[in-house]
mmCIF file of C-alpha atoms in Angstrom:
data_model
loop_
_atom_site.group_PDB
_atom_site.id
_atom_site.type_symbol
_atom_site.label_atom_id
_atom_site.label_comp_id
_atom_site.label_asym_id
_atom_site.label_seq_id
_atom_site.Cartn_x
_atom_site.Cartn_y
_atom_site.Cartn_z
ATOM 1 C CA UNK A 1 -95.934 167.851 274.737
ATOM 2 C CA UNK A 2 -92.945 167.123 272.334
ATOM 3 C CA UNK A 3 -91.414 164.020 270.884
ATOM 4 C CA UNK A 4 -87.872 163.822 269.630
ATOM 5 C CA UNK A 5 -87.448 163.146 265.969
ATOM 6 C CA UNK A 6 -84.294 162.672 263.514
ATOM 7 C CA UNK A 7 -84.257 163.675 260.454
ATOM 8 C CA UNK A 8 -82.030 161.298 258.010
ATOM 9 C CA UNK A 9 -81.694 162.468 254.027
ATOM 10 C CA UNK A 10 -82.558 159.916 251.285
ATOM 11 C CA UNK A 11 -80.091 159.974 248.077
ATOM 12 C CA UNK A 12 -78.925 163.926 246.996
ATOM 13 C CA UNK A 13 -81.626 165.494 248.753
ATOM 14 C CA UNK A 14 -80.300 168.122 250.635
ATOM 15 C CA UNK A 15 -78.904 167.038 254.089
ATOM 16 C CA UNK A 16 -80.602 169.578 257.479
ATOM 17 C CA UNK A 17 -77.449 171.161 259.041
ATOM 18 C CA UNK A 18 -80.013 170.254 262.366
ATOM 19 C CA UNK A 19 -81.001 166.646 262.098
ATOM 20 C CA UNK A 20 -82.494 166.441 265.740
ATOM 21 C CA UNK A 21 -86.009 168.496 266.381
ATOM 22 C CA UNK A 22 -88.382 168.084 269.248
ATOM 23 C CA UNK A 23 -91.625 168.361 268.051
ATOM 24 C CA UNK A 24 -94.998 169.035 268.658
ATOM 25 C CA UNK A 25 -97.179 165.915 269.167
ATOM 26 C CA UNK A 26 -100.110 167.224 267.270
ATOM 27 C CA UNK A 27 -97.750 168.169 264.384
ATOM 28 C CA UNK A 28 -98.962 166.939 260.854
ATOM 29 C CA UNK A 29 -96.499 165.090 259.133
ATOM 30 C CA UNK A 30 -97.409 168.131 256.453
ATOM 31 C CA UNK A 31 -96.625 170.859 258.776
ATOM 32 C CA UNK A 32 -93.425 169.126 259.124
ATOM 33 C CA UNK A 33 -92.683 168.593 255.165
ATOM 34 C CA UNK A 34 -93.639 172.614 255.015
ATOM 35 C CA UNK A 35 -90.804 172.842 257.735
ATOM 36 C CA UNK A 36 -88.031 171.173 256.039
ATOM 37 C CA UNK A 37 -89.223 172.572 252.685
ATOM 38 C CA UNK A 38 -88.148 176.037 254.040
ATOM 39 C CA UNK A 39 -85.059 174.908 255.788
ATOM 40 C CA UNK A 40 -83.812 173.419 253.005
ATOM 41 C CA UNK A 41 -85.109 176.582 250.950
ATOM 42 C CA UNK A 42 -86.832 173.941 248.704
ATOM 43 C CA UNK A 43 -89.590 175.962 245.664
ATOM 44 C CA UNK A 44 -93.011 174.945 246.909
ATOM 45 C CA UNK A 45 -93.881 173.150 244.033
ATOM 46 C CA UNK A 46 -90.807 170.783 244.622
ATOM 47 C CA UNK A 47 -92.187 167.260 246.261
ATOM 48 C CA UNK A 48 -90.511 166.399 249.452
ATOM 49 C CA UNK A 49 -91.702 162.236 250.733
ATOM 50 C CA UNK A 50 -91.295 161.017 254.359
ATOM 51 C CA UNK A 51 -90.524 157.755 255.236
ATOM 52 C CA UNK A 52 -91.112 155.818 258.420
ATOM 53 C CA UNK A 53 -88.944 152.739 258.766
ATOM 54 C CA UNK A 54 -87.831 153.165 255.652
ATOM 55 C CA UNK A 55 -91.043 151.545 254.428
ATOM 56 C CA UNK A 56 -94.139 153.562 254.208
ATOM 57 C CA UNK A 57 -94.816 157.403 253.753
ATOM 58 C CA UNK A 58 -97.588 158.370 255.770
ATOM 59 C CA UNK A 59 -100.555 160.196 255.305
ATOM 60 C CA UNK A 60 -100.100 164.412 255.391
ATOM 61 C CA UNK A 61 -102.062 164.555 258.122
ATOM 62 C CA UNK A 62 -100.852 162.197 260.375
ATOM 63 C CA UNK A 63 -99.769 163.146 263.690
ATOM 64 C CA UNK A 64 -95.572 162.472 264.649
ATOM 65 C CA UNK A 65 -96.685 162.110 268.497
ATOM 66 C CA UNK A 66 -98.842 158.796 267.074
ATOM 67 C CA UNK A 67 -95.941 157.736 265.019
ATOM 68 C CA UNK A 68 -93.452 158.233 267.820
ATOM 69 C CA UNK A 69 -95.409 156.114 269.565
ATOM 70 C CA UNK A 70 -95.947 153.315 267.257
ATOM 71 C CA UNK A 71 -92.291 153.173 265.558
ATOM 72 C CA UNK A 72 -90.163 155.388 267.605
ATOM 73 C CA UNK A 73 -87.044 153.482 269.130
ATOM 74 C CA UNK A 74 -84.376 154.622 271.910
ATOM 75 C CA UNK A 75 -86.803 158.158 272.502
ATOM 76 C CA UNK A 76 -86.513 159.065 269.050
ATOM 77 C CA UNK A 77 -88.538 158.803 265.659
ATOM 78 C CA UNK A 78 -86.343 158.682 262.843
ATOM 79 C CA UNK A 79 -88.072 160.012 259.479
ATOM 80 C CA UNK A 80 -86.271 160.139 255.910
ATOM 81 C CA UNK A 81 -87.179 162.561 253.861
ATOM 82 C CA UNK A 82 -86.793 162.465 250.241
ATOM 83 C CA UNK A 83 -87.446 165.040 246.928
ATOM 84 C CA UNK A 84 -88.899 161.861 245.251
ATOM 85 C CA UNK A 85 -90.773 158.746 246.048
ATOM 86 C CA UNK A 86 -87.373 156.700 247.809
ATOM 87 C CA UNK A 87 -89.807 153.684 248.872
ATOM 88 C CA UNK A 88 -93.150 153.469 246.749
ATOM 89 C CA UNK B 1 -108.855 132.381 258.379
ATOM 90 C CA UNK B 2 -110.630 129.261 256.106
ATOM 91 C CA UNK B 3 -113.017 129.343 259.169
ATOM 92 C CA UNK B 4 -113.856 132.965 258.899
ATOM 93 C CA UNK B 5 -114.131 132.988 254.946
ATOM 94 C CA UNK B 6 -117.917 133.944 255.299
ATOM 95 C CA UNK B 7 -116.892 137.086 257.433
ATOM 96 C CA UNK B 8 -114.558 138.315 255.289
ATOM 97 C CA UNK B 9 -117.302 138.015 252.230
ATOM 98 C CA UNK B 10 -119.546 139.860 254.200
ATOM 99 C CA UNK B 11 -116.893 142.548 255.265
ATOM 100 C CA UNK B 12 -115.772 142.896 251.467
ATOM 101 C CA UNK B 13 -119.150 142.897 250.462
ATOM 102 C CA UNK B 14 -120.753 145.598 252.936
ATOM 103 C CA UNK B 15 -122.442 148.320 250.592
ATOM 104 C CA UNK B 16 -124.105 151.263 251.665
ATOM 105 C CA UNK B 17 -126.909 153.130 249.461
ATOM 106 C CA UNK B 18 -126.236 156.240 248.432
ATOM 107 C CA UNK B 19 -127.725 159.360 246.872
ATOM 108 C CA UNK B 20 -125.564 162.127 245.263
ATOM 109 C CA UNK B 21 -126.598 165.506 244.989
ATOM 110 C CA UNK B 22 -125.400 168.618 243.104
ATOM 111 C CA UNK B 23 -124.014 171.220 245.467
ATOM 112 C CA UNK B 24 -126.959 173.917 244.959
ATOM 113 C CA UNK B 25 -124.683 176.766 243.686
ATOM 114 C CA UNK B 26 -122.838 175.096 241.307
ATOM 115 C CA UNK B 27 -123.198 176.112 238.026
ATOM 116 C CA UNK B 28 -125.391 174.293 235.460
ATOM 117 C CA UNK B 29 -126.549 174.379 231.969
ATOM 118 C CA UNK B 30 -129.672 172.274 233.080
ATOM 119 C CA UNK B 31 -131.015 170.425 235.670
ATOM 120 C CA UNK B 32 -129.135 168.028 237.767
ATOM 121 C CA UNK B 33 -130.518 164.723 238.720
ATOM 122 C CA UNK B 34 -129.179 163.190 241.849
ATOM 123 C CA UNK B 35 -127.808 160.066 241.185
ATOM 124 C CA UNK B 36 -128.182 156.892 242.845
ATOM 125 C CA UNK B 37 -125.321 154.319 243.752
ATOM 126 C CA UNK B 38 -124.629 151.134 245.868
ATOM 127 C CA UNK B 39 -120.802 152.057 247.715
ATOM 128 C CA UNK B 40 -118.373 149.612 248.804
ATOM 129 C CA UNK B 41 -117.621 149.858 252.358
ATOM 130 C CA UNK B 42 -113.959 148.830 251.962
ATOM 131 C CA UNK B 43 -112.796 151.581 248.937
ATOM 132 C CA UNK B 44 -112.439 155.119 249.052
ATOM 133 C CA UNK B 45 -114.657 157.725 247.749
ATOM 134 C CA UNK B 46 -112.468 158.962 244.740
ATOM 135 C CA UNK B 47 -112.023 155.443 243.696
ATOM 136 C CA UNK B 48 -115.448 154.599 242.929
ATOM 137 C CA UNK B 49 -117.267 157.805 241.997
ATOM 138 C CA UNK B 50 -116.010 157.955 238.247
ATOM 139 C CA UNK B 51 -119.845 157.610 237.158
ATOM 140 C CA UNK B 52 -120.852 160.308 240.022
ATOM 141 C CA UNK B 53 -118.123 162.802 238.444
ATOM 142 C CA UNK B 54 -119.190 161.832 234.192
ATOM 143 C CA UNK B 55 -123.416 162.263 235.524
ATOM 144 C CA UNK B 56 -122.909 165.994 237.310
ATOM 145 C CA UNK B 57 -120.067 167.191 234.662
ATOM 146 C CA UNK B 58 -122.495 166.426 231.439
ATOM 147 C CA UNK B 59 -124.615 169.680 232.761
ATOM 148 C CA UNK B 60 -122.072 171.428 233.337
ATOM 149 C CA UNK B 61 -119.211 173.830 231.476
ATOM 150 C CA UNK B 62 -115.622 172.909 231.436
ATOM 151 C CA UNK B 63 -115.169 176.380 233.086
ATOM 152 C CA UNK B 64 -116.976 175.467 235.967
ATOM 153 C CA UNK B 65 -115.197 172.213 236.670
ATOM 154 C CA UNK B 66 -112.481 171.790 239.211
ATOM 155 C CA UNK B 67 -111.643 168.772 241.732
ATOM 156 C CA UNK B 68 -114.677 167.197 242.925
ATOM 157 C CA UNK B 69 -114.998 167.119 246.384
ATOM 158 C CA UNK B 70 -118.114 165.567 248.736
ATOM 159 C CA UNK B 71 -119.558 166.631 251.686
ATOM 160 C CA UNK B 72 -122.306 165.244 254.088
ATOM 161 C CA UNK B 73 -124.164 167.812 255.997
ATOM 162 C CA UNK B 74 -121.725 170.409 255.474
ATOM 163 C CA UNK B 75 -118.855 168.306 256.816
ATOM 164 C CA UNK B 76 -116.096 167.876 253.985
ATOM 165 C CA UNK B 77 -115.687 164.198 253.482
ATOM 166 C CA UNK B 78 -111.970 162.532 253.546
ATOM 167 C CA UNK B 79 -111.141 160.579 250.548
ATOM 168 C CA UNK B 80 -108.464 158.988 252.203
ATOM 169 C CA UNK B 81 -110.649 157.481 255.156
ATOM 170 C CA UNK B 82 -112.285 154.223 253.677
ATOM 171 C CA UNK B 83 -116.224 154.617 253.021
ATOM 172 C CA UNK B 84 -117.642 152.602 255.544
ATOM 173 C CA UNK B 85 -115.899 154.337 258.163
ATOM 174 C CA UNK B 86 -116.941 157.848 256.927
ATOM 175 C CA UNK B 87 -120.549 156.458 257.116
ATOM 176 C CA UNK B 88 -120.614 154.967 260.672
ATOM 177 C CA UNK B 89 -118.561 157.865 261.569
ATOM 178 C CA UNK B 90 -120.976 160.680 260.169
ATOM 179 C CA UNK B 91 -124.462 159.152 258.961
ATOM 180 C CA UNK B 92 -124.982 155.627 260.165
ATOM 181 C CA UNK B 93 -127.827 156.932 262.662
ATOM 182 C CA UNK B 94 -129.804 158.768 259.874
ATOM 183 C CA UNK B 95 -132.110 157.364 257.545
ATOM 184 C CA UNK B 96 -130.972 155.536 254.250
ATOM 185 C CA UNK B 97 -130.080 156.280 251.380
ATOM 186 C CA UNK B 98 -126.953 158.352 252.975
ATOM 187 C CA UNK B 99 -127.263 162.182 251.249
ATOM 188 C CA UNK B 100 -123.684 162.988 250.138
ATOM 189 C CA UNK B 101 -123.509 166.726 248.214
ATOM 190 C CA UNK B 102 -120.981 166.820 244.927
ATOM 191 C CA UNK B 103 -119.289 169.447 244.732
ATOM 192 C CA UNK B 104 -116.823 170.865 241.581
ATOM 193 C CA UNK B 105 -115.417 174.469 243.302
ATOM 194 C CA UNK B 106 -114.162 176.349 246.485
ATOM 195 C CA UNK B 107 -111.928 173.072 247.526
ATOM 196 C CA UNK B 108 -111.288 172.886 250.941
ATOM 197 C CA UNK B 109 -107.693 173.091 251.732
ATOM 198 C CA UNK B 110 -107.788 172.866 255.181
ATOM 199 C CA UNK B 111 -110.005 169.999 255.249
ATOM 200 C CA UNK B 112 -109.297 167.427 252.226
ATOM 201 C CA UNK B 113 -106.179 166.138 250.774
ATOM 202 C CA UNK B 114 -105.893 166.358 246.763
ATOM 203 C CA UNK B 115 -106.977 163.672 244.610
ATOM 204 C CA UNK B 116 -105.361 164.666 241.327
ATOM 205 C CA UNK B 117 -105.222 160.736 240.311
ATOM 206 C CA UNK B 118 -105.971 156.919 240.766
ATOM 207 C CA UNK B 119 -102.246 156.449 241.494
ATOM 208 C CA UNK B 120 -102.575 159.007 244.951
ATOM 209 C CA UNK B 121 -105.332 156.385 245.895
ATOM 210 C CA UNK B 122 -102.831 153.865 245.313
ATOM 211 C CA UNK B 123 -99.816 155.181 247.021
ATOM 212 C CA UNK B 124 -102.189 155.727 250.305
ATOM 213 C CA UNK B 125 -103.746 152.534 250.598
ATOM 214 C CA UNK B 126 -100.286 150.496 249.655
ATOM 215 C CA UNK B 127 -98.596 152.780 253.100
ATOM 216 C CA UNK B 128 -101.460 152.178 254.950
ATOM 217 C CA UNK B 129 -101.213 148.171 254.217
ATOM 218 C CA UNK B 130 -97.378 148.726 254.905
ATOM 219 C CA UNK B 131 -97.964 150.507 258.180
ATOM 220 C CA UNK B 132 -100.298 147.985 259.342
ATOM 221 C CA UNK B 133 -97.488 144.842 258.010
ATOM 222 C CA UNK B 134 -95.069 147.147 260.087
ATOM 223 C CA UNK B 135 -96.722 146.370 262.976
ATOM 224 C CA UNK B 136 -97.900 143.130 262.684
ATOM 225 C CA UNK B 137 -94.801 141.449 261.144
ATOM 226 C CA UNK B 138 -91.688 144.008 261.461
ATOM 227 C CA UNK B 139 -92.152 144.869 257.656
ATOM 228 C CA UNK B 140 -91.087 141.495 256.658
ATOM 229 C CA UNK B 141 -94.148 139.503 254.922
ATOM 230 C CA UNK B 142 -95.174 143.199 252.768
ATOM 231 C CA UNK B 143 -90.851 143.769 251.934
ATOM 232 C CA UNK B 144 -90.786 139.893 250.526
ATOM 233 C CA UNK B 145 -93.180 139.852 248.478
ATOM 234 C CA UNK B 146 -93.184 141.015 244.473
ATOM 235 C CA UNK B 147 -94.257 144.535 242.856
ATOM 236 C CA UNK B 148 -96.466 142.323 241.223
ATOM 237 C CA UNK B 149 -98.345 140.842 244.391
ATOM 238 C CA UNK B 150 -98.348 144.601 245.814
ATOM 239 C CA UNK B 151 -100.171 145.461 242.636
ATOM 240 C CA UNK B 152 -102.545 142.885 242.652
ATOM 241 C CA UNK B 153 -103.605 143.737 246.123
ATOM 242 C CA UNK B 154 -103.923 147.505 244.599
ATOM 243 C CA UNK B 155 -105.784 145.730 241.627
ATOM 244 C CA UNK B 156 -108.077 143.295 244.003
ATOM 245 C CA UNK B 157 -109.652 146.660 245.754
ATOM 246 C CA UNK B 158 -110.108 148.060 242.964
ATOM 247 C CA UNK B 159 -111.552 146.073 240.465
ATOM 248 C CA UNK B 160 -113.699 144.946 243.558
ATOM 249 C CA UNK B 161 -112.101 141.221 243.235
ATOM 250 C CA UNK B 162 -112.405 139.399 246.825
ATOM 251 C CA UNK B 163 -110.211 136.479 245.172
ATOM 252 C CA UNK B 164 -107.983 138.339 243.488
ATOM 253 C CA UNK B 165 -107.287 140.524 246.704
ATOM 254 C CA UNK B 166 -107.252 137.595 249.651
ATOM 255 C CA UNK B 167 -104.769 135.882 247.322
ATOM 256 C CA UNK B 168 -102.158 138.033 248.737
ATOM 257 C CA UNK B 169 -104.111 139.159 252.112
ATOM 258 C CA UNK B 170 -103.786 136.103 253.194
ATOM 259 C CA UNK B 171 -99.766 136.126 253.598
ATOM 260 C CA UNK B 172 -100.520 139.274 255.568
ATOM 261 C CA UNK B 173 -102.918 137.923 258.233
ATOM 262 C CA UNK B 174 -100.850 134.829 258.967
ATOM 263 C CA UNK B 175 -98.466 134.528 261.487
ATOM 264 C CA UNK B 176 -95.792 131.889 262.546
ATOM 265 C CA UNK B 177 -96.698 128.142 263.830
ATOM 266 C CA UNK B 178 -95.052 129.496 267.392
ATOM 267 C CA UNK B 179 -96.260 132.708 268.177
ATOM 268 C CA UNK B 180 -99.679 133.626 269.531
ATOM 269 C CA UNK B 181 -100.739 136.312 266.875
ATOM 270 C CA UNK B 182 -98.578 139.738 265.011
ATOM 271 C CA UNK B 183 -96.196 141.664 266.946
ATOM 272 C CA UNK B 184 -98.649 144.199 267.523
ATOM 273 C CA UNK B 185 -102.507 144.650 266.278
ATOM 274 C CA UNK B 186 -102.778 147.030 263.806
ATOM 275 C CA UNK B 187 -106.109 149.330 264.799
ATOM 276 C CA UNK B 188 -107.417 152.889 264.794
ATOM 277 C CA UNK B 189 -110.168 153.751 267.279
ATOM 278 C CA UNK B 190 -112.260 157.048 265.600
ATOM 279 C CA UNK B 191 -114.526 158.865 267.555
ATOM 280 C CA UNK B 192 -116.882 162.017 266.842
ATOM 281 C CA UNK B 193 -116.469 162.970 270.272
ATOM 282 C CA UNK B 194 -112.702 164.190 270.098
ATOM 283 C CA UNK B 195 -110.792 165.994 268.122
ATOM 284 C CA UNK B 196 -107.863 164.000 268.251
ATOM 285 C CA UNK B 197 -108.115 162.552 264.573
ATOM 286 C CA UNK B 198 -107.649 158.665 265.620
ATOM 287 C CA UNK B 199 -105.998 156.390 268.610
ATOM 288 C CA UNK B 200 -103.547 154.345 267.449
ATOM 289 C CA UNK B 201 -100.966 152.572 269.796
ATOM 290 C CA UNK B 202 -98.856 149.753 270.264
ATOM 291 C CA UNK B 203 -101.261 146.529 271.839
ATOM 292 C CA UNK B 204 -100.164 143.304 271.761
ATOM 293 C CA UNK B 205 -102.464 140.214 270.777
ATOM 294 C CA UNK B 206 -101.514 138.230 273.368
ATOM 295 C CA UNK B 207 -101.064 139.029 277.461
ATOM 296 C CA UNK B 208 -98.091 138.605 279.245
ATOM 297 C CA UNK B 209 -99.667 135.655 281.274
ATOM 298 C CA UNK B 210 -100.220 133.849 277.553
ATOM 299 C CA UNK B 211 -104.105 135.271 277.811
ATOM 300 C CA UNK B 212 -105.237 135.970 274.342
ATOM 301 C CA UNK B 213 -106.272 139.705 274.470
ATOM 302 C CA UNK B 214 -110.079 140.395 273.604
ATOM 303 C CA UNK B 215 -111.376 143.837 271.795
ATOM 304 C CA UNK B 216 -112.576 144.664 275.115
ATOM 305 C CA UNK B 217 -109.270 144.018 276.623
ATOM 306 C CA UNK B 218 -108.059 146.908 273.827
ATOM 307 C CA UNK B 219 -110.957 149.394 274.288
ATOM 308 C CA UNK B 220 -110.314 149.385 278.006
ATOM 309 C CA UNK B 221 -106.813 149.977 277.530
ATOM 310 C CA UNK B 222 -106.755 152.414 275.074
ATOM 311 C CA UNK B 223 -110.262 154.338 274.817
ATOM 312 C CA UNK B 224 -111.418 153.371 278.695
ATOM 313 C CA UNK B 225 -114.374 155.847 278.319
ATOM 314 C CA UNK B 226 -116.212 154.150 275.711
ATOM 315 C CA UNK B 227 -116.467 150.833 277.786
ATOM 316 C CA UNK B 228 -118.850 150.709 280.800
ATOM 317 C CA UNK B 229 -117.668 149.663 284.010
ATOM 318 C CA UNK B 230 -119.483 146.000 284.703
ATOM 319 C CA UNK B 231 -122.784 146.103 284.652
ATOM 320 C CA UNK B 232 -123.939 148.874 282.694
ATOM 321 C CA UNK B 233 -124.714 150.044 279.217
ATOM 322 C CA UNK B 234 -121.723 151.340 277.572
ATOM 323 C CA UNK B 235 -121.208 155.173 276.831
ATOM 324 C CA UNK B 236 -120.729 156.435 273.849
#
């Protein structure tokens, strides 16, 4: 089972030539910060955040097919992602 | 919530006795005693386990020190899940004091997130309180208020303050003259019996027919098999 999620870059972090990605449901939101990490060919030791409504990073191991269906709008989760802390 | 100001002393105030105990193998220049200490249902394990970390690291070589990590009955505990539910989650059906084992190597990736600092305790209960204000209010009571008043929240948790902490709760747990109750209820149903992690969904407080919705109104939406059918003990 997969959920739909857009990807949205937060100040001069690099911007994912593929912003749309369906998902897993049982996908960490770490597996998916190891994801972009590699996409954008980030150094592991670089800190990537990711933001639900623009308002609170969750937990690594938080699940996007609970998130999707908590905060996701019009079939779609949007997530921000950020190299450093965009929203405290 | 004036009414209910002796329930949410009691909830703050929920402590569970507990005994910590050197991992066996661990590495010591003498014996370890276990030590003893009352735990604060509401915190998190790294918060309040400075004294726990100074007792076991006094018999021990800076060599042999890493990040402390705990474990009950070989199950890695989360730092991030708040004490009380780690105990009714793992232990609240064995005897008191609850046995937690300390350990300082072999850190368990796949298991625990890092604690490298007070301020990681921080950052995860201040999205966790803006998660939950997400849901109940669209964001907008948490996204009004001051650095300050986030930080005394932080501070009210962690100096133990109930004052202090309600101060600012309180803004969070009301809701407008008009409506019924938040948007939605902010909950997470854990079980031992799954492996999902948690449940957490969208439930509104009040029913379309103006019915204020009960816990058991939730349970049987969202977790049907842990409520009964009429009559009957519930399963677990």
């Amino acid at each position: 089972m997969e959920v739909d999620i857009l990807l949205k870059a937060v100040g001069d972090t690099p911007i994912m030539k593929t912003k749309k990605w369906a998902v897993e449901r049982t996908r960490t939101i770490q597996g998916l910060i190891d994801f972009i990490k590699k996409f954008l060919k980030l150094v592991a030791s670089e800190q990537l955040f990711i933001y639900v409504n623009q308002s609170f990073a969750p937990s690594p191991d938080q699940e996007v097919g609970t998130l999707y269906e908590c905060f996701g709008s019009d079939g779609k989760l949007v997530l921000h992602y950020c190299k450093s802390q965009a929203w405290g | 919530m004036t009414d209910d100001k002796d329930v949410l002393r009691d909830v703050w105030f929920g402590r569970i006795p507990t005994c910590f105990t050197l991992y066996q193998d661990e590495i010591t220049e003498r014996e370890a005693e276990p030590y003893y200490l009352l735990l604060p249902r509401v915190s998190y394990l790294t918060l309040v386990t400075d004294k726990v970390k100074k007792h076991f690291q006094k018999v021990m070589r800076q060599e042999d020190i890493s990040e402390i990590w705990f474990e009950y009955e070989g199950t890695p505990l989360k730092w991030h899940y708040p004490i009380g539910l780690l105990f009714d989650l793992l232990a609240s059906s064995s005897a008191l004091p609850w046995n937690i084992t300390v350990h300082f190597k072999s850190f368990p990736e796949k298991d625990l997130l890092h604690c490298p600092s007070k301020d990681v305790i921080e950052a995860h209960f201040m999205s966790c309180v803006k998660e939950a204000d997400a849901l109940k209010h669209k964001s907008q009571v948490i996204n009004e208020m001051q650095k300050k008043d986030h930080k005394q929240l932080w501070m009210g948790l962690q100096n133990d303050r109930f004052d202090q902490f309600w101060a600012i709760n309180r803004k969070l747990m009301e809701y407008p003259a008009e409506e019924n109750g938040f948007r939605y209820i902010p909950f997470r149903i854990y079980q031992t019996t799954t492996e999902r992690p948690f449940i957490q969904k969208l439930f509104r407080p009040v029913a379309t027919d103006g019915q204020l919705h009960t816990l058991g109104d939730l349970l049987k939406e969202v977790c049907p098999s842990a409520v009964a059918p009429e009559g009957n003990r519930p399963g677990f």
